Coordinates of C-alpha atoms and ligand atoms in Angstrom, one line a residue:
X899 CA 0.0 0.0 0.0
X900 CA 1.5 3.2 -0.9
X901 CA 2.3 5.9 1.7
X902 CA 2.4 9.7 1.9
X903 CA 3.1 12.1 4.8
X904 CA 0.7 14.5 5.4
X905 CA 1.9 17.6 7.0
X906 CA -0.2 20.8 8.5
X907 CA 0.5 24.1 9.7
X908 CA -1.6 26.0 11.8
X909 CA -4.0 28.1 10.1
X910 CA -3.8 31.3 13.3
X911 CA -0.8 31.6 10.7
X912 CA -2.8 32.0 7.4
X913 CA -4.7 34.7 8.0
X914 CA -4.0 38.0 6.5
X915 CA -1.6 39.3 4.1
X916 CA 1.2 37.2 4.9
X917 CA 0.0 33.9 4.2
X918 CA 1.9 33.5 0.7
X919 CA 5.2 34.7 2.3
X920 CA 4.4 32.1 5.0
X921 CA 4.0 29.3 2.9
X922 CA 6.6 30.2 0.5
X923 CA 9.3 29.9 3.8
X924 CA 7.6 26.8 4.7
X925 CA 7.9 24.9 1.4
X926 CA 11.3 26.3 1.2
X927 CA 12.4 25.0 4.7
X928 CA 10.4 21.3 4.2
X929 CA 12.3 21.5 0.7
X930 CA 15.7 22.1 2.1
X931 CA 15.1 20.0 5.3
X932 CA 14.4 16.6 3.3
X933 CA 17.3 17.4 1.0
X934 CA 19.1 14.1 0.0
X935 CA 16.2 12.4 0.0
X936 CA 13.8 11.5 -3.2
X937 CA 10.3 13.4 -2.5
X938 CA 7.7 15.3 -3.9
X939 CA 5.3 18.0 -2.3
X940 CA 2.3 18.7 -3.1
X941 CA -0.1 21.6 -1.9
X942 CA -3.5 21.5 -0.4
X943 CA -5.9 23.1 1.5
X944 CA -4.2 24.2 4.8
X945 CA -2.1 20.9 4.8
X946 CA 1.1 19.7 2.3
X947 CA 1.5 15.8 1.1
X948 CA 4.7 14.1 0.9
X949 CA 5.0 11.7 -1.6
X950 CA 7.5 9.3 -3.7
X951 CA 10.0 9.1 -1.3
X952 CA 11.7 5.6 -0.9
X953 CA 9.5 3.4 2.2
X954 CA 13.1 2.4 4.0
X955 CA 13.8 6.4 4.5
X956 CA 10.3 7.3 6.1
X957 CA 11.5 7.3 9.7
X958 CA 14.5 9.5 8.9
X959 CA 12.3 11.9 6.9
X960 CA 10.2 11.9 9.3
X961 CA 13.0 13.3 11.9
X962 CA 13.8 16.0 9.9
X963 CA 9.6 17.1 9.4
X964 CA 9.4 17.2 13.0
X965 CA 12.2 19.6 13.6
X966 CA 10.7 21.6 10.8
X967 CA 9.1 25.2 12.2
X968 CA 5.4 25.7 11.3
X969 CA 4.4 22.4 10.9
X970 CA 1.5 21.6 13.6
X971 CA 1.0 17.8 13.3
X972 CA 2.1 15.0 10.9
X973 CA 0.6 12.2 10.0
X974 CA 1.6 8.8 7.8
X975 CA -1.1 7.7 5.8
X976 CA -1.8 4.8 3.4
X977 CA -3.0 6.1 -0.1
X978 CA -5.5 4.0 -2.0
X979 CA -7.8 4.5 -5.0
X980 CA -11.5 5.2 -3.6
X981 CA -13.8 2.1 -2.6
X982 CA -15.3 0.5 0.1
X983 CA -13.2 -2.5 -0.1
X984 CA -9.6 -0.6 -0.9
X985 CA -10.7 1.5 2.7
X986 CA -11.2 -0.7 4.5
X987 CA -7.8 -2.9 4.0
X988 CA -6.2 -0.2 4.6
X989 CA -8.0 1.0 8.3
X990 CA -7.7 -2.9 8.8
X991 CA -3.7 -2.4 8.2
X992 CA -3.3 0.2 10.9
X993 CA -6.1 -1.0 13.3
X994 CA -5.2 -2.1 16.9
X995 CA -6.4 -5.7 18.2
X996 CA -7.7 -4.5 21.5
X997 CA -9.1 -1.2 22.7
X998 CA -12.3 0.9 22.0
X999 CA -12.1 3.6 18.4
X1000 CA -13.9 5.2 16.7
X1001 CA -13.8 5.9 12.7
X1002 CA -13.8 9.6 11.4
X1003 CA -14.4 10.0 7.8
X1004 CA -13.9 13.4 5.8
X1005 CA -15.4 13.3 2.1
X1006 CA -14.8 16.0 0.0
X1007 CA -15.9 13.8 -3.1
X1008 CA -19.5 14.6 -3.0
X1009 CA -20.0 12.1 -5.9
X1010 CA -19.1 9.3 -3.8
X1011 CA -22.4 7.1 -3.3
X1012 CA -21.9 6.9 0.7
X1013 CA -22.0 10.0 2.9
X1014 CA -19.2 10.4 5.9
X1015 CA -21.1 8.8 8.4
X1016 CA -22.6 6.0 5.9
X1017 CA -18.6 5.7 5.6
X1018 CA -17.2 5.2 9.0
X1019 CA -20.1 3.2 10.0
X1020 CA -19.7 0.6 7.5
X1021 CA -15.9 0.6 7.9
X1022 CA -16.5 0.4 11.4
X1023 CA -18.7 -2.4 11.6
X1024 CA -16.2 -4.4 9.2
X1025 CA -13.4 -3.6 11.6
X1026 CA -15.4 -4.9 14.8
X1027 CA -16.4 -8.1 12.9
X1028 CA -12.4 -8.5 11.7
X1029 CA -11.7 -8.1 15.3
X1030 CA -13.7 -9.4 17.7
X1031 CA -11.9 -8.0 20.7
X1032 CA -12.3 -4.1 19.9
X1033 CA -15.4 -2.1 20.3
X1034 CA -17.1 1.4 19.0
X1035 CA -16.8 3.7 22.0
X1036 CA -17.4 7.8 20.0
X1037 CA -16.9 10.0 23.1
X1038 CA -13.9 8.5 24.4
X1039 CA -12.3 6.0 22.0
X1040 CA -8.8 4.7 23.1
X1041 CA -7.7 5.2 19.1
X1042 CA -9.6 7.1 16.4
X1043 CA -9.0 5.7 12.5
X1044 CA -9.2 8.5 10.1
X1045 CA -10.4 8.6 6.6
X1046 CA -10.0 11.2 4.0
X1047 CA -12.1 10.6 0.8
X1048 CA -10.3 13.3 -2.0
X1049 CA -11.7 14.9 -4.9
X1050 CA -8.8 13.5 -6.8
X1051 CA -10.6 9.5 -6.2
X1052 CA -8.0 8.8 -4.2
X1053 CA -8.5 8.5 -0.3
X1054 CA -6.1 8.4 2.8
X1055 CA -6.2 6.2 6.0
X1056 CA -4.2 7.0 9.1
X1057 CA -4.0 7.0 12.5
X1058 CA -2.0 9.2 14.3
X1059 CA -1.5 12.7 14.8
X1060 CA 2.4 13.1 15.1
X1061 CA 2.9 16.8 17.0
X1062 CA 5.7 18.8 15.2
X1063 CA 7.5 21.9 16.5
X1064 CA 4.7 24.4 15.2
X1065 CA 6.3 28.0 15.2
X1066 CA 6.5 30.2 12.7
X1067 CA 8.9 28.9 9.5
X1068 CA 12.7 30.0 9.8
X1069 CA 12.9 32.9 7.5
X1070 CA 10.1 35.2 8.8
X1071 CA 11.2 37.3 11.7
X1072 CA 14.7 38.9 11.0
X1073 CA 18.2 37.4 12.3
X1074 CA 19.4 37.0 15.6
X1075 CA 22.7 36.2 17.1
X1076 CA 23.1 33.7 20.0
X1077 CA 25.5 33.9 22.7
X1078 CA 26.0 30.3 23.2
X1079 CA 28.2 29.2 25.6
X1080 CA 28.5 25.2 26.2
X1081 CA 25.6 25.3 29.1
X1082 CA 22.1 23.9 29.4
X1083 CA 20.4 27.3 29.1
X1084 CA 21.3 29.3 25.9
X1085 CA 21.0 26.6 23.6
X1086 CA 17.0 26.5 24.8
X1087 CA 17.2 30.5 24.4
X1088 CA 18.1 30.0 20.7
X1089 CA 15.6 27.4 20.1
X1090 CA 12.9 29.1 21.5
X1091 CA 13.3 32.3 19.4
X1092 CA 14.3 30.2 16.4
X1093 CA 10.8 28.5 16.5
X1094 CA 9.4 32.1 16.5
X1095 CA 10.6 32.3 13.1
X1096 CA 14.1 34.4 13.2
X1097 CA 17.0 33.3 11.6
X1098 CA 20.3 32.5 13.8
X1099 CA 23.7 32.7 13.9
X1100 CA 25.9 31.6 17.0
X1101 CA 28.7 33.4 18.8
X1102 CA 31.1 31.8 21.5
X1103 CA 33.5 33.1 23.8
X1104 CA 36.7 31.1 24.8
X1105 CA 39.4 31.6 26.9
X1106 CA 41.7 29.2 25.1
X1107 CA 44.4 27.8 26.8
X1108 CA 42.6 28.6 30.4
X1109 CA 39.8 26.4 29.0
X1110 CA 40.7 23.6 26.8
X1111 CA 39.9 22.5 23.0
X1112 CA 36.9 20.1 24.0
X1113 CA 35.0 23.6 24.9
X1114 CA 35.0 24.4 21.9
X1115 CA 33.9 20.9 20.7
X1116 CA 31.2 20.7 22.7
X1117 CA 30.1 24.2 21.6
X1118 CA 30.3 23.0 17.7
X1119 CA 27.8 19.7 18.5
X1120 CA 25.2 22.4 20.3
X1121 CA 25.2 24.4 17.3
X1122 CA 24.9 21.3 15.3
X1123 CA 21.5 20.3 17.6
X1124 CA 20.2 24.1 16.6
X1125 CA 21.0 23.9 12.8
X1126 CA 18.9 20.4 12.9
X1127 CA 15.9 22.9 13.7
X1128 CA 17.2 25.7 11.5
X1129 CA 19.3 24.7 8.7
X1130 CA 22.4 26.8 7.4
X1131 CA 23.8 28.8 10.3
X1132 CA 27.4 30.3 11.1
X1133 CA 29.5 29.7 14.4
X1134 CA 31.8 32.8 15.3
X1135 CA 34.0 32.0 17.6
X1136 CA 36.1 34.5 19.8
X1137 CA 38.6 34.3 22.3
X1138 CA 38.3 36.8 25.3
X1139 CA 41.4 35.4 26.7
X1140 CA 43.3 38.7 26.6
X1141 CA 40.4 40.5 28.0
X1142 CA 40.4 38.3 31.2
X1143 CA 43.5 38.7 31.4
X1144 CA 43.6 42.4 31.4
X1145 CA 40.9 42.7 33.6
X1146 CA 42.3 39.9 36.4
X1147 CA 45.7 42.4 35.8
X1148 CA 44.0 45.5 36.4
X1149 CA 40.7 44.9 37.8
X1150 CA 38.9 44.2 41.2
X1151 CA 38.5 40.7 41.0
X1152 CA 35.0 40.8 41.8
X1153 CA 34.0 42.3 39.1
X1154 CA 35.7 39.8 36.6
X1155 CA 32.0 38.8 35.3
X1156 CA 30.6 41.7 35.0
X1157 CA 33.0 43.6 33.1
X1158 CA 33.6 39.8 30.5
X1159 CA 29.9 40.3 29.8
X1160 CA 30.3 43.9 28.4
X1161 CA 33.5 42.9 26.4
X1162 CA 31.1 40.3 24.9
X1163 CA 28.2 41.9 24.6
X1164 CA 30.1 44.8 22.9
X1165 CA 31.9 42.2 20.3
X1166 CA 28.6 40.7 19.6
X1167 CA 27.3 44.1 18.6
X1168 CA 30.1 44.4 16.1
X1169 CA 29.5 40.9 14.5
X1170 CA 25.8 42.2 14.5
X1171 CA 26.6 45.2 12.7
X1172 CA 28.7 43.4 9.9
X1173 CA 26.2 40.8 9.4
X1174 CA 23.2 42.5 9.4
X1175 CA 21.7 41.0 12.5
X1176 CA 19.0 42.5 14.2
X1177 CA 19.3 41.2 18.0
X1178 CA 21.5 39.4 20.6
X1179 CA 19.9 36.2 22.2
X1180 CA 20.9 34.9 26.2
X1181 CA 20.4 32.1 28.1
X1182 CA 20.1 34.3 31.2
X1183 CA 17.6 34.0 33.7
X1184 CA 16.5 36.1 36.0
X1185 CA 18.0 35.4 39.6
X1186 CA 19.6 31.7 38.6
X1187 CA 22.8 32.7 39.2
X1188 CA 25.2 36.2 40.9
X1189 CA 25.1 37.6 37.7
X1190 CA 21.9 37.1 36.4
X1191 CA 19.9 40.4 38.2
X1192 CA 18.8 43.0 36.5
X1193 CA 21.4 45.2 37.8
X1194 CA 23.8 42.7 35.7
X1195 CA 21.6 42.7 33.4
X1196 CA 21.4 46.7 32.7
X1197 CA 24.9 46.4 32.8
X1198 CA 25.4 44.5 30.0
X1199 CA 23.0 46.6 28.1
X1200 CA 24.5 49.6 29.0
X1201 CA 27.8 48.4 26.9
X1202 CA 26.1 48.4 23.5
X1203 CA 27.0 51.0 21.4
X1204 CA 23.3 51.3 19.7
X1205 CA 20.0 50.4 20.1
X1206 CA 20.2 46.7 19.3
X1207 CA 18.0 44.6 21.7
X1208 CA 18.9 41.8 23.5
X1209 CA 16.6 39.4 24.0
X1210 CA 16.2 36.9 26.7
X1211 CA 13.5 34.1 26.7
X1212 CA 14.1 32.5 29.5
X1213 CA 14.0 35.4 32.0
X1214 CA 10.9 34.3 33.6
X1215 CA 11.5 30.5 33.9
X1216 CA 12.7 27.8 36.4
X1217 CA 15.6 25.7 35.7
X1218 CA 13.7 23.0 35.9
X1219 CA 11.7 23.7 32.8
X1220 CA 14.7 24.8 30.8
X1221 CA 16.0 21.3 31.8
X1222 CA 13.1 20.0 30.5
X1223 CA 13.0 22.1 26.8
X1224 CA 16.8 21.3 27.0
X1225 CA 15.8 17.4 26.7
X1226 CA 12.8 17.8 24.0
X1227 CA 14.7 19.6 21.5
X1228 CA 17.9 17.0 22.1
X1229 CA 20.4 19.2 23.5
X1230 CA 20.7 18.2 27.2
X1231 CA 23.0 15.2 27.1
X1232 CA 25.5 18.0 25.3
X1233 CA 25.3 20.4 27.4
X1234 CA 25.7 18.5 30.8
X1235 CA 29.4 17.2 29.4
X1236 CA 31.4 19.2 31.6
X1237 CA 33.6 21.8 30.2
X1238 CA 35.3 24.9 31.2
X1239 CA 33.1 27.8 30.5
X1240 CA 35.4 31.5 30.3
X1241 CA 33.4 32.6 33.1
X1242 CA 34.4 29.9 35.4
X1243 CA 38.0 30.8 34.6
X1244 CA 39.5 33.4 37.4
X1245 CA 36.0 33.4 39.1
X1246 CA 36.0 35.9 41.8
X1247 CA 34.9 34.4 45.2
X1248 CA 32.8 37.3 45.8
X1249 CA 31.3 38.5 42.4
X1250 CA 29.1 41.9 42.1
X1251 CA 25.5 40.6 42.3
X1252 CA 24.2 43.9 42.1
X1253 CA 26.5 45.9 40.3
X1254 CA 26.0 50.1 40.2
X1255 CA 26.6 51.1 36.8
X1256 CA 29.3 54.3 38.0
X1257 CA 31.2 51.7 40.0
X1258 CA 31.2 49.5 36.8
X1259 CA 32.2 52.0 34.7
X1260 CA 35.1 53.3 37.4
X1261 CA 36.6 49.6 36.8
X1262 CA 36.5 49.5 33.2
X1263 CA 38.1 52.8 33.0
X1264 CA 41.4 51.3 34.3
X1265 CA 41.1 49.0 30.2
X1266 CA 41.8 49.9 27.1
X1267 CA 38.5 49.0 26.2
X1268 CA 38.6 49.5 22.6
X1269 CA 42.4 47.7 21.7
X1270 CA 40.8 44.7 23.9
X1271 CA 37.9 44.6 21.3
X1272 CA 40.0 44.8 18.6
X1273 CA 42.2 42.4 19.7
X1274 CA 39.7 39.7 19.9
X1275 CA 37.9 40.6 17.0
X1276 CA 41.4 39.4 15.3
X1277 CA 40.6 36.0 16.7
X1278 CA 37.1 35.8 15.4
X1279 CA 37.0 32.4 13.7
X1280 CA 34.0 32.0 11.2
X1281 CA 32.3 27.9 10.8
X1282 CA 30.2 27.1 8.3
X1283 CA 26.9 24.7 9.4
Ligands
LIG61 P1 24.3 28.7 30.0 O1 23.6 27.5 30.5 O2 23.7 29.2 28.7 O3 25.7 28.6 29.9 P2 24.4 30.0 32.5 O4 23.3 29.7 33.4 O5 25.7 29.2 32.7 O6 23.9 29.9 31.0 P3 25.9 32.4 32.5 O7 27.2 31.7 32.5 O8 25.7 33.5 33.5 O9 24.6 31.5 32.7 O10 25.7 33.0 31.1 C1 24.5 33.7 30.8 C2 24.4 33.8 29.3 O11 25.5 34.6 28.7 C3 24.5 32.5 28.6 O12 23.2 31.9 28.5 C4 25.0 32.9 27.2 O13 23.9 33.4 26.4 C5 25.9 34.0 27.5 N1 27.3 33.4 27.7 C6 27.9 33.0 28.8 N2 29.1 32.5 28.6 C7 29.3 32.5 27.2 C8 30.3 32.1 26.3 N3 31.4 31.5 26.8 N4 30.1 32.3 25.0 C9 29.0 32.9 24.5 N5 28.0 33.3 25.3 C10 28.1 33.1 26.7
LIG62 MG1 27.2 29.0 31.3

C-alpha cells in the first residue's frame, strides 16, 4: 500500500496578508530539510503531502519534518484509489487488536455514493467483525481511524497525529545572534526564538588555553543540535582570553564577570553590525545565578554602542523547565558534558551581584576597552553549518 506524509501548519498563521510569504518559507524550509532524499510536495488546502520518497527512508524523513518550524501535526497515511473494499484494507492495516475507536471519515468527493457517516459506519462495523476483541466507543475511544475521501478518487487512512514543533517557518522574523556558551540554558534561548521564526547565527567566547579544545567541541555539536531545527547557520567563535587577562591584571576581582559580559556583549554588537543581525539572544535568567539580576543585566546593556535589543526568553523560567525544553529539543545530554566555560575561569569568590553602573564604569576605566575589542575581534574564527 503506498504511503504519503501528510503535514499541516496552523492556520492562526494564514490569516491576513502574509500567508503567501508564510508558505513560500515553509515549502522552502520542508524542501531544504528533506534534502538528499527522493520526494515530492504537493499543496492543499491548509495541509502539504509528501510523496515518492523511498519506504526504507520514512522514519529519517520523518525526523527531519518534526524539527521543521510551522508544521502543527504529521501524520503517515496509506494512499488507495477510492472504494469501500480498498478502505477498508487499509484501516484494517493500521487497526489495533484491543481497545475501544472510533472511525472519522472526511469526504470531500461529494459524488461518492456513501456519505461520511454512511462511511465510518460501514468501515467500522467491518473492523469490529475482523476483530472481535475491539469495540465502537465515540466519546472516548482509546484510538480514532481516520479517513479522508479526496476529490482527486484517491483517499487516505491514518492514525496518528504526530505533534511537530509548530512555530512560525525559519525565515520570517529577522536574524538573531546567539551567545551560546557550552551550558544547558542558551542553547534553549536560541531554540525558542528560532521556533518564532528568526533566523540565527551563533557566537562563543573562549578563553583558550585557560579552557581547553573540547570547549570548543562541545560548543560545535550544540550548534549542530540548533542547525537540525534551522538549517544553514554560522558559528563565530572568539577568544576573550586577553580580555580576562587584562581585567584579572587591572581589575577588582569581583567584578571579573561583570566587566567579561560587556567585552562580549560589545563584540557581539560588532559581528551584528557586519552581518546585518538584528538582535543578541541569552540564556540568562532572572536570579539563577550572581550575575543574572537585572542590575547585571542593565549592565550589560549599558555596553552596546546602539539600540540593538537583547533578548532573553528564559528570564521568567525555572531551571527546571529549561532542563526540561533542554531534553525535548535534544540538546541536554550535550550540554551536561562538563567543560570549562570562560566565566568559570579566574572566578571571583565574591562576584558583584548587584553591580552600580558608575562603579562598573570606574573599573572599566582602568582598560583599554577599545584595543581589547579589537584584539579579539582578530581572533574571530567564522564555521560554516
Ligand atoms: P548557559 O547555561 O547558557 O551557559 P548559564 O546559566 O551558565 O547559561 P551564565 O554563564 O551567567 O549563565 O551566562 C549567561 C548567558 O551569557 C548564557 O546563557 C549565554 O547566552 C551567555 N554566555 C555566557 N558564557 C558565554 C560564552 N562563553 N560564549 C557565549 N555566550 C556566553
Ligand atoms: Mg554558562
Amino acid at each position: 500500500m503506498k504511503k504519503v506524509i501528510i503535514l499541516r501548519y496552523s492556520e492562526i498563521y494564514l490569516k491576513g496578508t502574509n500567508r503567501g510569504y508564510f508558505e513560500k518559507m515553509l515549502i522552502n524550509n520542508i524542501e531544504k530539510s528533506l534534502k538528499g532524499f527522493r520526494h515530492e510536495i504537493h499543496r492543499e488546502m491548509g495541509r502539504y503531502l509528501v510523496d515518492e520518497f523511498k519506504e526504507e527512508a520514512l522514519d529519517d524523513i520523518l525526523e527531519r519534518l518534526k524539527k521543521v518550524f510551522g508544521i502543527h501535526t504529521i501524520s503517515v497515511a496509506a494512499k488507495v484509489d477510492t472504494s469501500l473494499d480498498n478502505i477498508f484494507e487499509a484501516c484494517r492495516e493500521i487497526c489495533h487488536t484491543t481497545g475501544t475507536f472510533k472511525v472519522f471519515c472526511h469526504r470531500a468527493d461529494k459524488s461518492f455514493e456513501l456519505t461520511s457517516m454512511e462511511i465510518a459506519a460501514e468501515i467500522g462495523g467491518r473492523l469490529c467483525m475482523a476483530f472481535p476483541d475491539i469495540s465502537v466507543d465515540l466519546r472516548n475511544p482509546s484510538f480514532t481511524i481516520n479517513i479522508d475521501v479526496r476529490e482527486n478518487k484517491t483517499s487516505l487512512i491514518f492514525g496518528e497525529y504526530i505533534k511537530g514543533q509548530d512555530g512560525m517557518p525559519v525565515g520570517t522574523a529577522g536574524k538573531g545572534l546567539i551567545l551560546l556558551s557550552g551550558g544547558i540554558d542558551s542553547p534553549v534561548a536560541g531554540h525558542m526564538i528560532a521556533r518564532r521564526g528568526m533566523t540565527v547565527d551563533c557566537l562563543h567566547f573562549h578563553s583558550y588555553p585557560y579552557t581547553n579544545l573540547q570547549a570548543k567541541e562541545k560548543v560545535i555539536e550544540l550548534a549542530r543540535v540548533l542547525n537540525g531545527y534551522t538549517g544553514k547557520m554560522n558559528l563565530y567563535i572568539v577568544s576573550v582570553t586577553a580580555i580576562q587577562e587584562a581585567i584579572h591584571k587591572n581589575c577588582s576581582p569581583d567584578y571579573m564577570v561583570t566587566l567579561l559580559r560587556r567585552f562580549m556583549m560589545r563584540i557581539a554588537e560588532r559581528i551584528a553590525k557586519r552581518e546585518g543581525i538584528n538582535c543578541l539572544i541569552t540564556g540568562e535568567a532572572l536570579g539563577q545565578v550572581a550575575s543574572q539580576t537585572i542590575e547585571g543585566m542593565t549592565s550589560s546593556q549599558d555596553a552596546l554602542e546602539t539600540s540593538l535589543p537583547i533578548l532573553r526568553p528564559l528570564c521568567g523560567f525555572d531551571k527546571d523547565e529549561i532542563i526540561e525544553r533542554s531534553k525535548a529539543i535534544g540538546a541536554y545530554d550535550i550540554s551536561i558534558q562538563p567543560y570549562e566555560d570562560c566565566c568559570t575561569v579566574f572566578l571571583p569568590r565574591h562576584p558583584v551581584i548587584r553591580p552600580a553602573i558608575a562603579d562598573v564604569k570606574a573599573e572599566e576605566d582602568k582598560l583599554p576597552v577599545e584595543e581589547l575589542i579589537q584584539g579579539a575581534m582578530k581572533t574571530l574564527e567564522t564555521i560554516k553549518l
